[in-house]
Short mmCIF file of C-alpha atoms in Angstrom, two decimals:
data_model
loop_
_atom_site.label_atom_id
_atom_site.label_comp_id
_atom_site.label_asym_id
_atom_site.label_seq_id
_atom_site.Cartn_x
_atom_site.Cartn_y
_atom_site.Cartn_z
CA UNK A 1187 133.73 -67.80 272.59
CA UNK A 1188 133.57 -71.50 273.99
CA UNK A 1189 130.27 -72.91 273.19
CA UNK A 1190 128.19 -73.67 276.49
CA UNK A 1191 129.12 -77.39 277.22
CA UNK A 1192 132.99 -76.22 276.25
CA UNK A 1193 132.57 -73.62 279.41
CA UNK A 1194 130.72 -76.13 281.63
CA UNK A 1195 133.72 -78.28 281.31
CA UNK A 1196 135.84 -75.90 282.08
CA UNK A 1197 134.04 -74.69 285.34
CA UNK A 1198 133.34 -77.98 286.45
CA UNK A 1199 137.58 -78.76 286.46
CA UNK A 1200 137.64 -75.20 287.86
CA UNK A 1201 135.68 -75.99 290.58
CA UNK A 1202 137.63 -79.55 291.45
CA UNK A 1203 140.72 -78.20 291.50
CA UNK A 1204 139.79 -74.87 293.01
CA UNK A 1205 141.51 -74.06 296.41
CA UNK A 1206 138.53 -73.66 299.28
CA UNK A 1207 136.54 -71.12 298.94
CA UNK A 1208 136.74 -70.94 302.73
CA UNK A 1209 139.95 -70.14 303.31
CA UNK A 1210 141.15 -73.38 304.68
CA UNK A 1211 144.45 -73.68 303.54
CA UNK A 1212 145.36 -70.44 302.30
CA UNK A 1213 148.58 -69.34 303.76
CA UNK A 1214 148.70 -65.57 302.55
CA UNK A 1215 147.35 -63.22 305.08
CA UNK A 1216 146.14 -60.84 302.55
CA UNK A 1217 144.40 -63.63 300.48
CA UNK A 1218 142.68 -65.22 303.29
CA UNK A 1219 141.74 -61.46 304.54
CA UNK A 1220 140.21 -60.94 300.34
CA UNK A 1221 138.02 -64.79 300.83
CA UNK A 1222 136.49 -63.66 304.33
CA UNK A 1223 135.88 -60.69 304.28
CA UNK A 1224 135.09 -59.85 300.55
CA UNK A 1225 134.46 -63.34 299.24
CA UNK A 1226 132.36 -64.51 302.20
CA UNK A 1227 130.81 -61.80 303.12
CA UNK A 1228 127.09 -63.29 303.35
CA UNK A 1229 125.99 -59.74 304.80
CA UNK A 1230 122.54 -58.01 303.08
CA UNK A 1231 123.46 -54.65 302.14
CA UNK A 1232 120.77 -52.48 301.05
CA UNK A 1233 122.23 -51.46 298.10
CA UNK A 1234 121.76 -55.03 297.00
CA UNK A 1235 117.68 -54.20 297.39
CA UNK A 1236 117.99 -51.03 295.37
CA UNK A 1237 120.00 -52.23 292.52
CA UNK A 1238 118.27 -55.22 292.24
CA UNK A 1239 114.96 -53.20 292.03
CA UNK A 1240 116.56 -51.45 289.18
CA UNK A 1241 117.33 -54.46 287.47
CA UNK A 1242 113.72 -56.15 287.90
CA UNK A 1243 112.40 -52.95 286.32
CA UNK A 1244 114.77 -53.04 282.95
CA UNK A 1245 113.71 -56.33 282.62
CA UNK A 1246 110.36 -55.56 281.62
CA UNK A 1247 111.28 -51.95 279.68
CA UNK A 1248 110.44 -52.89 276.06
CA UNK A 1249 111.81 -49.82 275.11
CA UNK A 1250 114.44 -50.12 271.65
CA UNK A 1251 117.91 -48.83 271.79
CA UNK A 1252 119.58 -48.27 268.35
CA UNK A 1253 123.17 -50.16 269.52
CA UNK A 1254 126.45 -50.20 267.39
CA UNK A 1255 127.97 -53.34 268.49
CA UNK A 1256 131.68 -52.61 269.24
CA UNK A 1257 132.62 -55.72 271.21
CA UNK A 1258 134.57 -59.26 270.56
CA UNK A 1259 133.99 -60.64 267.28
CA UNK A 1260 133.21 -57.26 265.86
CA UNK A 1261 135.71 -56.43 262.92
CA UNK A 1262 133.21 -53.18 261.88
CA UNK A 1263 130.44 -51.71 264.17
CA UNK A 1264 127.23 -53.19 263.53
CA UNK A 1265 123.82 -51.21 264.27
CA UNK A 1266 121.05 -53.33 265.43
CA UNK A 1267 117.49 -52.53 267.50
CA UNK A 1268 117.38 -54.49 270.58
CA UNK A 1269 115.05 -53.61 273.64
CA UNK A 1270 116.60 -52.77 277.81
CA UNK A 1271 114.60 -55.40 278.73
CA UNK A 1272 116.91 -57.63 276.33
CA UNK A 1273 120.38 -56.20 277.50
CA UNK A 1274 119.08 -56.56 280.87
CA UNK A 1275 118.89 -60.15 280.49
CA UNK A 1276 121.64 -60.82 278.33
CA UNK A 1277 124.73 -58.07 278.99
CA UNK A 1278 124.39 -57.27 282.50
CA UNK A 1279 126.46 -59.14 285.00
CA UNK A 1280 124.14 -60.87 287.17
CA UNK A 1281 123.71 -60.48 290.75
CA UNK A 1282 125.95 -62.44 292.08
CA UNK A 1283 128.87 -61.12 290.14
CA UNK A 1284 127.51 -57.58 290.89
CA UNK A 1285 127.34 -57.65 294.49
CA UNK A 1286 130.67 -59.17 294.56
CA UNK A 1287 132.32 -55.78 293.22
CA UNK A 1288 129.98 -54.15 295.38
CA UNK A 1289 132.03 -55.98 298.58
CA UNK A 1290 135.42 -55.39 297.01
CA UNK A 1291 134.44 -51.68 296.47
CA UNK A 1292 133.40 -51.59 299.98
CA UNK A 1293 136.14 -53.19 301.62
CA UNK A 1294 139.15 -51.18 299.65
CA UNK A 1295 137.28 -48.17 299.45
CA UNK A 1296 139.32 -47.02 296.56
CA UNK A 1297 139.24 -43.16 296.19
CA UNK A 1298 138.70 -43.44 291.86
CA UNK A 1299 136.73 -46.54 290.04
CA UNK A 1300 137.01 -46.65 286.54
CA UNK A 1301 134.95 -49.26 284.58
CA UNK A 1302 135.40 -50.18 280.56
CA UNK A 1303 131.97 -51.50 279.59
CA UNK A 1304 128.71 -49.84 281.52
CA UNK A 1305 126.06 -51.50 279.65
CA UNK A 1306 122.64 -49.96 281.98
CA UNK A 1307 125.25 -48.95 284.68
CA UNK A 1308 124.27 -51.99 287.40
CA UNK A 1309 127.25 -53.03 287.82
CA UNK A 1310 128.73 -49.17 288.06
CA UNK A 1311 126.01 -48.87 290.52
CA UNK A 1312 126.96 -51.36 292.92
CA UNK A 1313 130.96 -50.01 293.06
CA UNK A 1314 129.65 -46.57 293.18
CA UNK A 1315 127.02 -47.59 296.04
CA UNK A 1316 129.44 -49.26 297.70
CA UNK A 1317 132.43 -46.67 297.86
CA UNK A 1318 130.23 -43.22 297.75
CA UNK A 1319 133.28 -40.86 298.56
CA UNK A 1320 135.14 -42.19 295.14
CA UNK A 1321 135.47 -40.38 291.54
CA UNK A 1322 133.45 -43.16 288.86
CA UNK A 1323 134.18 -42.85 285.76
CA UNK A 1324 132.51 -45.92 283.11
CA UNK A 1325 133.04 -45.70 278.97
CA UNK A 1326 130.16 -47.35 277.58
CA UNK A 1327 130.89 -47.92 273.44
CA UNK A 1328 127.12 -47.15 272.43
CA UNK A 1329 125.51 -43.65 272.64
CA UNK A 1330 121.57 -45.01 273.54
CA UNK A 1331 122.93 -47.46 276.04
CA UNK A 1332 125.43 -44.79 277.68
CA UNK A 1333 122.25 -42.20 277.72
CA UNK A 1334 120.21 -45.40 279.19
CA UNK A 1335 122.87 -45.60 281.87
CA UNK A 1336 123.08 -41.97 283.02
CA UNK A 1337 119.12 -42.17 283.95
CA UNK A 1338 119.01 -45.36 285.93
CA UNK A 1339 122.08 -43.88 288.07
CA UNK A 1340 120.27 -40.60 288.65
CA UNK A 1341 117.39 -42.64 289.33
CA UNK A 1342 119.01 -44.35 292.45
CA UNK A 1343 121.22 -40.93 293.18
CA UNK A 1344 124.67 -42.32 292.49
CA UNK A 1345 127.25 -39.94 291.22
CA UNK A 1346 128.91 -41.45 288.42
CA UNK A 1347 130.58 -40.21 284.90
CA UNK A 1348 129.10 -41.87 281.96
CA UNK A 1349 132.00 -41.71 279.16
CA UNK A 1350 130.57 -42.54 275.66
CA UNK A 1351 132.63 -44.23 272.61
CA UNK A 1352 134.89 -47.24 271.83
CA UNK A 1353 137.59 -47.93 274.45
CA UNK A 1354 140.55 -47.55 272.21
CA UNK A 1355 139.35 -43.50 271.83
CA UNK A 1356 138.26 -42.54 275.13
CA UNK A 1357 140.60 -44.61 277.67
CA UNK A 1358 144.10 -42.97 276.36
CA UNK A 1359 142.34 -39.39 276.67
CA UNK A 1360 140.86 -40.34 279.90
CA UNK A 1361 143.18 -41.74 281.95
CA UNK A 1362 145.52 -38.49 282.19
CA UNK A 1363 143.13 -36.20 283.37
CA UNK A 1364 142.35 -38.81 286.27
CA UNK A 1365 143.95 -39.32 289.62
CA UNK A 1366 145.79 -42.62 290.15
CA UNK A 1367 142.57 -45.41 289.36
CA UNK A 1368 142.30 -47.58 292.73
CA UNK A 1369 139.70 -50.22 290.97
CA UNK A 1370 139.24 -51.18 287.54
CA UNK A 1371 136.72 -53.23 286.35
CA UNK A 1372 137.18 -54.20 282.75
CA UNK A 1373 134.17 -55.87 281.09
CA UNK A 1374 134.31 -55.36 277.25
CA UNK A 1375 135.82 -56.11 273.99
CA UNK A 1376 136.63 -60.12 275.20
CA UNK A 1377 139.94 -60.68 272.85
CA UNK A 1378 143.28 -60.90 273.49
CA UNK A 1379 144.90 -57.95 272.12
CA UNK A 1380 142.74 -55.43 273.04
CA UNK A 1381 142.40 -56.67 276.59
CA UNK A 1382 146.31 -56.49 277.17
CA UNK A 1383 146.02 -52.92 275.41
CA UNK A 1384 144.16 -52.09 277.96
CA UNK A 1385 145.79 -53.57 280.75
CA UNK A 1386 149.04 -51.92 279.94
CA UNK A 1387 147.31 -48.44 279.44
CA UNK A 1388 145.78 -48.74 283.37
CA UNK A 1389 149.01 -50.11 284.90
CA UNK A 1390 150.79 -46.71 284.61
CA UNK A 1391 147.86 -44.84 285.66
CA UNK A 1392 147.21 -47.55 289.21
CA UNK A 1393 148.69 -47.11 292.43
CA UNK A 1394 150.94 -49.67 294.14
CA UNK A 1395 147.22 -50.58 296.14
CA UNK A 1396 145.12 -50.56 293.13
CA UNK A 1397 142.72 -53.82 292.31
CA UNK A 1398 142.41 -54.54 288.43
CA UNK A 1399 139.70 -57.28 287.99
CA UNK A 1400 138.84 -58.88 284.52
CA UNK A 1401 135.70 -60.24 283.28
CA UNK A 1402 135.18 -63.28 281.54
CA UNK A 1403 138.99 -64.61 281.96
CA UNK A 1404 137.97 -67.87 280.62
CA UNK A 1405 134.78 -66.98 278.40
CA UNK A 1406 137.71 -67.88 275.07
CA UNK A 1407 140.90 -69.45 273.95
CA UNK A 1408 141.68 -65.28 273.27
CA UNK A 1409 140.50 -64.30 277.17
CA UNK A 1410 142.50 -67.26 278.46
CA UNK A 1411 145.65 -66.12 277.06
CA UNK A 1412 144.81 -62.82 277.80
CA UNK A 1413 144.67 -63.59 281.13
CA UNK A 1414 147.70 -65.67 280.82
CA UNK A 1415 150.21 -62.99 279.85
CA UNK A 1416 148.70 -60.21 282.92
CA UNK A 1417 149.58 -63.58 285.58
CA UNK A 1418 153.23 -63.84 283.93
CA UNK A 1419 153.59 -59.79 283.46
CA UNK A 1420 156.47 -58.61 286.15
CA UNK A 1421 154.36 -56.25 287.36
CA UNK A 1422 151.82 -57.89 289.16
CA UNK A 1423 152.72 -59.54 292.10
CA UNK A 1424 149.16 -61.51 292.82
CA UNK A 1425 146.25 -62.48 291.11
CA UNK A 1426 143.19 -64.43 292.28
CA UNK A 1427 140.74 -66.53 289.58
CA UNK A 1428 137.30 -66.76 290.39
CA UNK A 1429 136.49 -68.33 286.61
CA UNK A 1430 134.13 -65.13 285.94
CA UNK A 1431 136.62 -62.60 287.38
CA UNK A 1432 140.38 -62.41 287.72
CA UNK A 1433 141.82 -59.89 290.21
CA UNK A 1434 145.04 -58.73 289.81
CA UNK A 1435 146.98 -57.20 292.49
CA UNK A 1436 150.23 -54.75 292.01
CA UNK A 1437 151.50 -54.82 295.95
CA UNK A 1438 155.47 -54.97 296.04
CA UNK A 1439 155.03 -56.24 299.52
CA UNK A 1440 154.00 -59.82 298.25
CA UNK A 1441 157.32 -60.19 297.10
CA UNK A 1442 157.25 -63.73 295.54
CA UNK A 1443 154.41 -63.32 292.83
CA UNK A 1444 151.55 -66.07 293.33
CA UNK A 1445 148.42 -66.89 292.22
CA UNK A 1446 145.37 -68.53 293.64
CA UNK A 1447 142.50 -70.60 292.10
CA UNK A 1448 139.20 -70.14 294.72
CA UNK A 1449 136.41 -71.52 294.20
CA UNK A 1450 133.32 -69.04 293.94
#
């Protein structure tokens, strides 16, 4: 992981160089369709209300989760106590980054969401709130936070499928018994190998419309050239960087592969 000034560096050239975050100057129909109507969508949804409300509540839930710590840096699984309240703060994406999969949910409507990494389920919350006629399905590595995640979705009446266990076990049983996956949201496990592992067990498995979108592209050296190798991969024809997320697009139509820097 880049230590915090390492990262502000990084965003700051990010955000110079950055194509606008308007639109001006965007030649690509389907790009400059993805930065209005997705990206600048200033719109209040009420699911933004009831999420949110969840979120203000785990903050302040003291409660201790026993939590095997399966994610980068992790050679064995490690056990520790930490509270919702803490993991609230510290693991789940904030709101901004939430409500933005919450827009692209809404404006693909993709019939099956799968997510790697559930943490409390907010983020599975806003995709599932945002497309409620698709099939979730989110693996979540530790068994009190996956149990933690089940209730707050019941709570708010979203219909999702809490999977429970380390990536590399449940995503190659998964995927088969799941139609094609229209959105992936992959937000675990930040290194290099096991993010292209996982990249090249979805791409079978996604449609020719699908949206792939990866967390924390620049969060390490590892991420970065993670993130590297799915731009150059033959199979994707576009991808978008918004620093925090990359989106990765698979449409043959684009024909000439590109890929945009906006600034979010």
């Amino acid at each position: 992981m880049y230590s915090p000034v390492r990262l502000a560096q990084k965003y700051l050239r990010y955000y110079v160089t950055a194509a606008n975050g308007k639109g001006h100057g965007i030649h690509s129909p389907f790009v400059f369709d993805f930065v209005i109507k997705v990206l600048n969508d200033r719109h209040h949804y009420p699911a933004y209300d009831a999420v949110e409300g969840l979120r203000r509540r785990l903050r302040h839930d003291q409660t201790p989760l026993e939590v095997n710590d399966l994610g980068a840096g992790s050679a064995y699984p490690v056990t520790i106590n930490r509270t919702i309240a803490d993991i609230a703060r510290r693991a789940a994406k904030p709101p901004r980054l939430g409500q933005m999969l919450y827009r692209v949910a809404r404006h693909y409507q993709p019939a099956t969401i799968l997510e790697l990494g559930t943490s409390l389920g907010l983020s599975t919350a806003y995709m599932a709130a945002a497309a409620p006629a698709a099939t979730v399905n989110t693996i979540e590595g530790a068994p009190a936070i996956a149990d933690a995640a089940r209730r707050n979705l019941h709570s708010l009446n979203l219909a999702a499928t809490v999977h429970t266990g380390p990536f590399d076990e449940v995503l190659p049983n998964l995927l088969p018994t799941l139609p094609p996956i229209a959105l992936a949201f992959i937000d675990g496990n930040h290194r290099l190998d096991p993010t292209l592992r996982y990249f090249n067990l979805l791409l079978p498995r996604a449609s020719r419309s699908s949206v792939l979108i990866f967390d924390d592209i620049h969060w390490s050296a590892e991420m970065e050239a993670a993130w590297s190798a799915i731009k150059s991969d033959p199979r994707v024809y576009l991808t978008i960087d918004l620093f925090f997320l990359g989106f990765v697009f698979l449409r043959e139509e684009f024909k000439v592969k590109q890929d945009f820097v906006i600034r979010f």
